[in-house]
PDB file of C-alpha atoms in Angstrom:
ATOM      1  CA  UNK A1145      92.400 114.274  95.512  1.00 71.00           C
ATOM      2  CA  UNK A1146      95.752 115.957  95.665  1.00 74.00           C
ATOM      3  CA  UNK A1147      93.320 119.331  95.493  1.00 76.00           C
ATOM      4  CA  UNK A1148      91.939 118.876  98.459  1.00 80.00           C
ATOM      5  CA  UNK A1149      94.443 116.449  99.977  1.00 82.00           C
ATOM      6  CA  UNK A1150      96.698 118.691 102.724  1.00 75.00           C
ATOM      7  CA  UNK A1151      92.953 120.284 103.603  1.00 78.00           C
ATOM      8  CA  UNK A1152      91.734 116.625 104.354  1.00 79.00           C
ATOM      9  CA  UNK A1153      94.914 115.420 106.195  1.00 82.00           C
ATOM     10  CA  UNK A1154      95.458 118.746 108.579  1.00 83.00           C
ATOM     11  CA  UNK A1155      95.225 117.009 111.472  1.00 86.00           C
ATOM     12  CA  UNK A1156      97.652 113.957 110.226  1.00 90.00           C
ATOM     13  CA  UNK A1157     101.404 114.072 112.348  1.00 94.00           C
ATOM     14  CA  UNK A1158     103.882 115.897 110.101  1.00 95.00           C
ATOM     15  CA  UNK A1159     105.688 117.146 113.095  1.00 95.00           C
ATOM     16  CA  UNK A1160     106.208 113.781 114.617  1.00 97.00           C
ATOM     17  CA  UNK A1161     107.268 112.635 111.358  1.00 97.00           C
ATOM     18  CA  UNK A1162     110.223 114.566 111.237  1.00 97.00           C
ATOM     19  CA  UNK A1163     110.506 114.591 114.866  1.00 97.00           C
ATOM     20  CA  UNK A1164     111.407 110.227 114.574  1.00 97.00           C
ATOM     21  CA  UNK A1165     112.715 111.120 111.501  1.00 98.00           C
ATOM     22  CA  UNK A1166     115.508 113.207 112.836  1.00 97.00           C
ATOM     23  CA  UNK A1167     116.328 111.109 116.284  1.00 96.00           C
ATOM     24  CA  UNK A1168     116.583 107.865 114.168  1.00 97.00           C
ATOM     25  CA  UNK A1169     119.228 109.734 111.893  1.00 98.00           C
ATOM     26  CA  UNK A1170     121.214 110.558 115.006  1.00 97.00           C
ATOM     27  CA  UNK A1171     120.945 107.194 116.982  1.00 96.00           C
ATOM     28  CA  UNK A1172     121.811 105.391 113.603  1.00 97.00           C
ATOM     29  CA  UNK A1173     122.894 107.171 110.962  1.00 96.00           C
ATOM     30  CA  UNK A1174     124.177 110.661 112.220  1.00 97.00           C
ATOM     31  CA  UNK A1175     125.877 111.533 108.448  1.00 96.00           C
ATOM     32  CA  UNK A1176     123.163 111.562 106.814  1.00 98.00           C
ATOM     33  CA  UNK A1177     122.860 114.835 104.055  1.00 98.00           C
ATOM     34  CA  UNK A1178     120.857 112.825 101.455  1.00 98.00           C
ATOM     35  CA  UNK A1179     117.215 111.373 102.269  1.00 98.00           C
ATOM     36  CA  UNK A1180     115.127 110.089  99.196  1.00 98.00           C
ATOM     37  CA  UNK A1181     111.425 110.743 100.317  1.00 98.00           C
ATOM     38  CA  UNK A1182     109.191 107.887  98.883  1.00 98.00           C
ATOM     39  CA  UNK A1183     105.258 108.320  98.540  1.00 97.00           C
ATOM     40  CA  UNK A1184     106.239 111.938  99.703  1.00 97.00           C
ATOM     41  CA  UNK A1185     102.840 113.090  98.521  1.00 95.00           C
ATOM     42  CA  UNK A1186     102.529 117.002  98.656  1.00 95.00           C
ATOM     43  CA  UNK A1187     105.513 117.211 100.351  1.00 96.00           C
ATOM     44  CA  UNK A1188     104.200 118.628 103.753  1.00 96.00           C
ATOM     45  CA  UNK A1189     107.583 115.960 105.224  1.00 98.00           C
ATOM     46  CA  UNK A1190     109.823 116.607 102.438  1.00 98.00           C
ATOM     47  CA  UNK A1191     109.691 120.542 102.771  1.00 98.00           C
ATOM     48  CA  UNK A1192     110.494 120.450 106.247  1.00 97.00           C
ATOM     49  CA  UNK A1193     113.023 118.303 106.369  1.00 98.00           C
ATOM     50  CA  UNK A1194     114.713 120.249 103.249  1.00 98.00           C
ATOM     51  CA  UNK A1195     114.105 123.116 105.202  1.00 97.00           C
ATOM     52  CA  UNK A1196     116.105 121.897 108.458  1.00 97.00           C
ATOM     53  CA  UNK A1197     119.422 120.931 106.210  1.00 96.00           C
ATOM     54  CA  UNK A1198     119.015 117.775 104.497  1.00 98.00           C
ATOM     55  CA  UNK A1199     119.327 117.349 100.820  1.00 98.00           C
ATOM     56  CA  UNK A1200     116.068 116.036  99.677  1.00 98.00           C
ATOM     57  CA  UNK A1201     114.676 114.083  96.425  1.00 98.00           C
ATOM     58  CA  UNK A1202     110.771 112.869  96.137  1.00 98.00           C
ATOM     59  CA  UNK A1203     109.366 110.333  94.913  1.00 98.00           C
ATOM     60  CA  UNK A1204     105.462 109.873  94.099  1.00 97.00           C
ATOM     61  CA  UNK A1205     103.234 108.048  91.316  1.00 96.00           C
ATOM     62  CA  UNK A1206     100.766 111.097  91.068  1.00 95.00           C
ATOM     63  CA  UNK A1207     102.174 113.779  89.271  1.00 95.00           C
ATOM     64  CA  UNK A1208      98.930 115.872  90.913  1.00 94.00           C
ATOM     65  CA  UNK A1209     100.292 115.496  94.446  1.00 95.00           C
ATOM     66  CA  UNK A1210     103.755 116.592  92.784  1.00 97.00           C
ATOM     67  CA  UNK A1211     102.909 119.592  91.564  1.00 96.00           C
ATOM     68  CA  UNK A1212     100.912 120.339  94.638  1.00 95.00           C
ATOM     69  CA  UNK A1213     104.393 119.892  96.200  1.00 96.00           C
ATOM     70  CA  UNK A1214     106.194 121.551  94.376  1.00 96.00           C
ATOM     71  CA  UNK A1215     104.215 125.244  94.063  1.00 95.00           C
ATOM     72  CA  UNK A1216     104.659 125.086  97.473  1.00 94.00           C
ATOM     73  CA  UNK A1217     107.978 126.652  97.638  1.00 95.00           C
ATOM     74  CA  UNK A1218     109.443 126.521  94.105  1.00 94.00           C
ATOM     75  CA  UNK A1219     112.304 127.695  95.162  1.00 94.00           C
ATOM     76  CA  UNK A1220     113.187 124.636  97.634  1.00 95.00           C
ATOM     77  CA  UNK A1221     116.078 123.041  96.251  1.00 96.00           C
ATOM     78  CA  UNK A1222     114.219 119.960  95.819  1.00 98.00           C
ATOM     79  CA  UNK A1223     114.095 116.911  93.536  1.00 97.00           C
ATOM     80  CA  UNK A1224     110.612 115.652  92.452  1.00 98.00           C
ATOM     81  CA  UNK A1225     110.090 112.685  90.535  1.00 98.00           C
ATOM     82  CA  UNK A1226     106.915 110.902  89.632  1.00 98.00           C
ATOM     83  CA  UNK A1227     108.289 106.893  89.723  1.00 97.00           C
ATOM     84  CA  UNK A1228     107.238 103.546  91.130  1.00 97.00           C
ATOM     85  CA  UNK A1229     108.092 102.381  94.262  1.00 97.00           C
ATOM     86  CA  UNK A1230     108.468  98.631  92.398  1.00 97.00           C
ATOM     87  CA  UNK A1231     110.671 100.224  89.632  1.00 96.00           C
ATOM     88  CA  UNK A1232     112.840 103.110  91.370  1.00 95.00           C
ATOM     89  CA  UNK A1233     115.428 103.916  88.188  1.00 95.00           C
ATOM     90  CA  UNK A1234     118.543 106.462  88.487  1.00 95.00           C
ATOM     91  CA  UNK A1235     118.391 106.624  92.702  1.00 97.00           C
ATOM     92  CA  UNK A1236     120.961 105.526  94.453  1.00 96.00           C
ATOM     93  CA  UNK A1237     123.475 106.117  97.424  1.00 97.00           C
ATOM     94  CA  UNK A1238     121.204 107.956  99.500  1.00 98.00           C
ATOM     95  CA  UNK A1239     122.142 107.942 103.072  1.00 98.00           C
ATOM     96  CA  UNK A1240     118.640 107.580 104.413  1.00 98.00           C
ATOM     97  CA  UNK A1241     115.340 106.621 102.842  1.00 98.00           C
ATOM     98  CA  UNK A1242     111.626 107.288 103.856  1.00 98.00           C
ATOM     99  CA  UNK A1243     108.647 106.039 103.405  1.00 98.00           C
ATOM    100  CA  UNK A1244     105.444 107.319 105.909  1.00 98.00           C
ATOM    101  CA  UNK A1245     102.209 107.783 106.220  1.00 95.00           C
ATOM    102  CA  UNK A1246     100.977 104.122 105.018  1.00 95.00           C
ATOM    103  CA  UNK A1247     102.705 104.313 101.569  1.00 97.00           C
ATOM    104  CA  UNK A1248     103.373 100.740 101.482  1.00 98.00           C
ATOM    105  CA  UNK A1249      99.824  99.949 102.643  1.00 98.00           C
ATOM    106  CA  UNK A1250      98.920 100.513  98.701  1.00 97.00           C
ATOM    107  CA  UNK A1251     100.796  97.928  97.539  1.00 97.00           C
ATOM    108  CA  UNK A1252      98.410  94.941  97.576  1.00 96.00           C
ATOM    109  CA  UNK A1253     100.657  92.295  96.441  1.00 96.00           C
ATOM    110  CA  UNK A1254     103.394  90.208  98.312  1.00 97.00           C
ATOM    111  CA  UNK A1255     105.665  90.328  95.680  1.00 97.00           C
ATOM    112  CA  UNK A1256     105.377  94.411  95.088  1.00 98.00           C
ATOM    113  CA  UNK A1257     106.414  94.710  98.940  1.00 98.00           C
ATOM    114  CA  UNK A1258     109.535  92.474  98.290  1.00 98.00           C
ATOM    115  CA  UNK A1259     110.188  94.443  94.907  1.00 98.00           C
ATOM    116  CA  UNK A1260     110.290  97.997  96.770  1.00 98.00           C
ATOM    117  CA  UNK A1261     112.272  96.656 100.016  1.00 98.00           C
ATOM    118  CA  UNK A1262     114.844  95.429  96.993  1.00 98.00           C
ATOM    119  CA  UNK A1263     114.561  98.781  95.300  1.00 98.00           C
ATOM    120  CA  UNK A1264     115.412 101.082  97.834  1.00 98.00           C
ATOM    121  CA  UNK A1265     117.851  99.150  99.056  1.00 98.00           C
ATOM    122  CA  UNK A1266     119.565  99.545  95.994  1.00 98.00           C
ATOM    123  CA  UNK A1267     118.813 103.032  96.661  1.00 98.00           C
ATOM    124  CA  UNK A1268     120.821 102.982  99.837  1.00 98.00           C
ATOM    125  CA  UNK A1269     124.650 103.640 100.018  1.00 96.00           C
ATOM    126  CA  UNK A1270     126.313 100.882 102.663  1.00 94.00           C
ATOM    127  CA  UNK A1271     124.981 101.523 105.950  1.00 95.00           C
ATOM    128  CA  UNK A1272     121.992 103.883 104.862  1.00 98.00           C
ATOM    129  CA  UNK A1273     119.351 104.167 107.137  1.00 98.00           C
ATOM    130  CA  UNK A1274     115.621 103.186 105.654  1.00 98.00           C
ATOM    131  CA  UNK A1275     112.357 104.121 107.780  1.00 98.00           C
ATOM    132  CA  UNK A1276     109.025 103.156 107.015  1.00 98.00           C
ATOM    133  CA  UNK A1277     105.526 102.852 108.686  1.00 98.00           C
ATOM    134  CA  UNK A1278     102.594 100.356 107.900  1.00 98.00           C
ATOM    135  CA  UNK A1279      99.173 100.115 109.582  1.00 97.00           C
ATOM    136  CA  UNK A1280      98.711  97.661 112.360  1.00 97.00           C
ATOM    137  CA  UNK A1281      96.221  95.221 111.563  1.00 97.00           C
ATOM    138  CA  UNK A1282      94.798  95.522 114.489  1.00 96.00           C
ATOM    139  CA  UNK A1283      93.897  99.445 113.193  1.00 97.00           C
ATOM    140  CA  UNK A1284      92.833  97.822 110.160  1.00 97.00           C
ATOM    141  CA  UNK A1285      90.820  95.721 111.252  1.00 96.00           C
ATOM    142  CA  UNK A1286      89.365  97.636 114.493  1.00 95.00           C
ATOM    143  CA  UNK A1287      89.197 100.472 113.342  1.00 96.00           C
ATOM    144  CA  UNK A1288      88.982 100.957 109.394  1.00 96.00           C
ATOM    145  CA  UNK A1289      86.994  97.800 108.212  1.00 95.00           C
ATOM    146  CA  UNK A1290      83.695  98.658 107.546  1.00 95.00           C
ATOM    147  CA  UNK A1291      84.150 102.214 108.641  1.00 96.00           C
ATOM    148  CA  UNK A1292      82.399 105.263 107.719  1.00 96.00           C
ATOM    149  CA  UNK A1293      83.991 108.849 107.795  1.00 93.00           C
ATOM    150  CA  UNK A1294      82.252 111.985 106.499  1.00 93.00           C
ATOM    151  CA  UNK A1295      82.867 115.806 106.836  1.00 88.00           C
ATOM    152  CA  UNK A1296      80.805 118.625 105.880  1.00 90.00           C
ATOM    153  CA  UNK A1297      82.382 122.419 105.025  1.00 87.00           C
ATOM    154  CA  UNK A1298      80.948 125.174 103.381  1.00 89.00           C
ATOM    155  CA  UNK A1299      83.240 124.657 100.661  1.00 90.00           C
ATOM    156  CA  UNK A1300      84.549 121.252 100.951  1.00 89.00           C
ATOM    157  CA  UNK A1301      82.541 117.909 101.514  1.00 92.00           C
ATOM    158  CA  UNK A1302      83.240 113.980 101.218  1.00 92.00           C
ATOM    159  CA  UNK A1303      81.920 110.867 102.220  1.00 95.00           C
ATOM    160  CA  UNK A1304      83.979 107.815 102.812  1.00 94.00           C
ATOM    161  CA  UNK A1305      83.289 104.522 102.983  1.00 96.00           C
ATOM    162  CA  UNK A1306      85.933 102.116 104.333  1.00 96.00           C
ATOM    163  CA  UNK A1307      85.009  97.990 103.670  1.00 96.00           C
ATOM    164  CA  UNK A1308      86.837  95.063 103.796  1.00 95.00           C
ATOM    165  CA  UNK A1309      88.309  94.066 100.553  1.00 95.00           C
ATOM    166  CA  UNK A1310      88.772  90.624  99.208  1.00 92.00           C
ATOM    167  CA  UNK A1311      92.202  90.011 100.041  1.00 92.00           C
ATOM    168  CA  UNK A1312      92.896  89.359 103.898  1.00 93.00           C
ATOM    169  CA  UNK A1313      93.929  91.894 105.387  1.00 97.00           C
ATOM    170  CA  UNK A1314      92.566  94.620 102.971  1.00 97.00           C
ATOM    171  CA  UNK A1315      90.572  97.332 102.652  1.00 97.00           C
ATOM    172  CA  UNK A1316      88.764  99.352 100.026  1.00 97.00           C
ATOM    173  CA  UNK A1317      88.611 103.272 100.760  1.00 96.00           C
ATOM    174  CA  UNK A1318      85.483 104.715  98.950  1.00 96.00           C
ATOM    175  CA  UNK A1319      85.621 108.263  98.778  1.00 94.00           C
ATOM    176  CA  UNK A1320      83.229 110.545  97.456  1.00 95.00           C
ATOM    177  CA  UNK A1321      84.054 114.612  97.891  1.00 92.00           C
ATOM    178  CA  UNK A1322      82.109 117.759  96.551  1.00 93.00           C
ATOM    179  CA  UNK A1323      84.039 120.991  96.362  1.00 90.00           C
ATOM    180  CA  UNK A1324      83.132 124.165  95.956  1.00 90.00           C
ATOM    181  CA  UNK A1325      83.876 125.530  92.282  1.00 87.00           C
ATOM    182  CA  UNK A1326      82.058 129.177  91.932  1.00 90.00           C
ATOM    183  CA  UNK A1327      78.519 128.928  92.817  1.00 89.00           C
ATOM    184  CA  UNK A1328      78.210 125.023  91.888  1.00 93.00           C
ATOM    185  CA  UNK A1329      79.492 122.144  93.514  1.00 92.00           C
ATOM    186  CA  UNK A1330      81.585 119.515  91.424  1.00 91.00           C
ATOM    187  CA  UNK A1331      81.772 115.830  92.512  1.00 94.00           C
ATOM    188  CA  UNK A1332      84.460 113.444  92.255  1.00 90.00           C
ATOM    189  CA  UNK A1333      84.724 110.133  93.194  1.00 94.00           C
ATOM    190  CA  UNK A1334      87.576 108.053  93.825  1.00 91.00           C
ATOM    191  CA  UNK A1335      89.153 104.400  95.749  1.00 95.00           C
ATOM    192  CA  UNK A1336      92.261 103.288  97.451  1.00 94.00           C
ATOM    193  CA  UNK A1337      92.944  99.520  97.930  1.00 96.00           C
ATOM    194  CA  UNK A1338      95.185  99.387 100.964  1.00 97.00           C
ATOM    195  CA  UNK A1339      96.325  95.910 102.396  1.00 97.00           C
ATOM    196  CA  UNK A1340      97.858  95.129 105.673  1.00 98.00           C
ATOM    197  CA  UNK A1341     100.721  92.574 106.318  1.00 98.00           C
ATOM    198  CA  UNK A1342     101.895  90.394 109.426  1.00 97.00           C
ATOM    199  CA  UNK A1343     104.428  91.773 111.607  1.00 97.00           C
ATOM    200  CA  UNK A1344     106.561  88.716 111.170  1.00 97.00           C
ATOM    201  CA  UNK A1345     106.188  88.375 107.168  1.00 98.00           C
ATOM    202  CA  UNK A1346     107.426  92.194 107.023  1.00 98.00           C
ATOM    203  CA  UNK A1347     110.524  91.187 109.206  1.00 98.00           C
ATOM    204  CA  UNK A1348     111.347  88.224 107.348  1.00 98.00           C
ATOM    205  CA  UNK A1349     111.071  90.158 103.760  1.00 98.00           C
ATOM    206  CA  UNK A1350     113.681  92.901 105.016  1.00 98.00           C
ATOM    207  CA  UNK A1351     115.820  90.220 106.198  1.00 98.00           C
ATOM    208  CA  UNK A1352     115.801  88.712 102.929  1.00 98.00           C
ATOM    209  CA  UNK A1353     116.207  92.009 101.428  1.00 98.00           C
ATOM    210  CA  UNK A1354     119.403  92.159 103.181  1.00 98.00           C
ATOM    211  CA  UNK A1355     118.482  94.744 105.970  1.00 98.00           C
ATOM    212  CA  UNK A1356     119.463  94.742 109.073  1.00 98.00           C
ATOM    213  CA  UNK A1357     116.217  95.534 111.729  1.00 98.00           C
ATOM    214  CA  UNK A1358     117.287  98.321 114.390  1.00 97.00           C
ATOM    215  CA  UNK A1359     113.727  98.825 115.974  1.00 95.00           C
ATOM    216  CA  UNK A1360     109.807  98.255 115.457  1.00 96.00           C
ATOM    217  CA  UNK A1361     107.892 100.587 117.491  1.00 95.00           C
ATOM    218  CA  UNK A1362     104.083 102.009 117.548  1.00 96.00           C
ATOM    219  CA  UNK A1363     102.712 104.876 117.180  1.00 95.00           C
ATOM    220  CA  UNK A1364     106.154 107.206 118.129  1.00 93.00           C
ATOM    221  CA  UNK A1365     106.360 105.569 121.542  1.00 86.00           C
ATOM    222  CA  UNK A1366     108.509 102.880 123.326  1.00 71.00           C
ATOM    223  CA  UNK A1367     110.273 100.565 120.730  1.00 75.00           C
ATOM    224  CA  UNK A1368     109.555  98.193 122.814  1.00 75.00           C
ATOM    225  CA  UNK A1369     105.697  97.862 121.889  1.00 84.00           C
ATOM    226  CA  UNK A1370     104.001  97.554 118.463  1.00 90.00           C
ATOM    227  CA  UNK A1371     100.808  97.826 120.164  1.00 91.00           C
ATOM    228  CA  UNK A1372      99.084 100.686 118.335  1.00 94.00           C
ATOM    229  CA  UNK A1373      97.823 101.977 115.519  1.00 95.00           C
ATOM    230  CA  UNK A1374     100.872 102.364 113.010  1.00 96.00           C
ATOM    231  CA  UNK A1375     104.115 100.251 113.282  1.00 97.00           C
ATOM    232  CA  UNK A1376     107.323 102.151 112.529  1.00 97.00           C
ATOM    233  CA  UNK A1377     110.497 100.355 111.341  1.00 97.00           C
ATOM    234  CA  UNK A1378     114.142 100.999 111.685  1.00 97.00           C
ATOM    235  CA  UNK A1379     116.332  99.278 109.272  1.00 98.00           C
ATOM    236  CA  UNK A1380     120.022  99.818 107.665  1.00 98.00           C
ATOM    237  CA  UNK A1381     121.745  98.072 105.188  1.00 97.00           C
TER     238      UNK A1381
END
């Protein structure tokens, strides 16, 4: 998918991403140089913050998406790595550490949420800053569960199927996309297993962790709602 990925997610809010991204630095961390960019995809969030000052390293399991992000300005003096979340090795003392665009929706275990809170706080010099964002379950289940979303181009088509997976709070994402290749159009398939967690058990697992919570907010507004779609999370060490 990483082909066709930055096509499919055009619409999806980069800007607002770096926009939180650079007020939660200066409300809580305003030395930060370093930011370690995890599940940083094709780097559409990495580039720009690298482009505004910050030192910047990513992190992704698909070495597709990587390369994707890195052709994109091979110049940018950028770090890509293709690692785990659950087994980050050689990262640490990074001032800040990110995390968006449901990246820690894919892990579908308890314990692999606890192992990457644990992991990037090791990651973290004393004091570093850690933002993240999760579906609500209320999008989850509103909104995604048993959803259908389909697009048609002249080059560029897909059909995806959203249903409710067997795990509470989960969901499968079925995706089927055709794309153009010469005067034939090749098919591939693939599926995402995304799981949603309780507002209260992600709390209490980066309190065990050892972080300290500085805000929950939805959706870029008020941090004083988590009504919405996508919860974002403030947290230092």
């Amino acid at each position: 998918m990483a082909v066709v990925y930055d096509r499919l997610m055009k619409d999806a809010p980069y800007d607002l991403w770096v926009e939180f991204t650079k007020q939660m630095i200066v409300d809580y961390q305003p030395d930060t140089r370093t930011i370690l960019d995890i599940g940083c995809g094709t780097g559409e969030i990495t580039h720009r913050l690298q482009q505004i000052g910050f030192q910047l390293t990513g992190v992704d399991l698909s070495s597709d998406m990587l390369t994707v992000a890195q052709q994109k300005d091979p110049r940018a003096n950028i770090q890509w790595l293709k690692q785990d979340m659950t087994n980050l090795e050689g990262l640490d003392q990074f001032d800040c550490v990110i995390s968006y665009c449901d990246v820690f929706n894919y892990l579908v275990e308890e314990s692999q949420v606890k192992c990457a809170f644990a992991n990037i706080y090791d990651a973290l010099h004393s004091d570093g800053l850690f933002l993240f964002d999760v579906h609500s379950l209320e999008h989850i289940h509103n909104d995604l569960s048993g959803a259908t979303f389909a697009q048609v181009q002249d080059d560029l088509s897909y059909v995806w199927f959203c249903d409710p997976g067997e795990e509470d709070n989960s969901i499968v994402h079925d995706l089927t996309f055709f794309v153009q290749s010469g005067e034939i159009y090749q098919r591939f398939d693939e599926v995402h297993h995304q799981r949603g967690y309780m507002l209260d058990d992600l709390k209490d697992w980066l309190e065990d962790t050892g972080f300290l919570i500085q805000q929950i907010s939805a959706d870029f507004n008020s941090h004083y709602s988590t009504e919405g779609e996508r919860w974002l999370f403030v947290c230092k060490k």
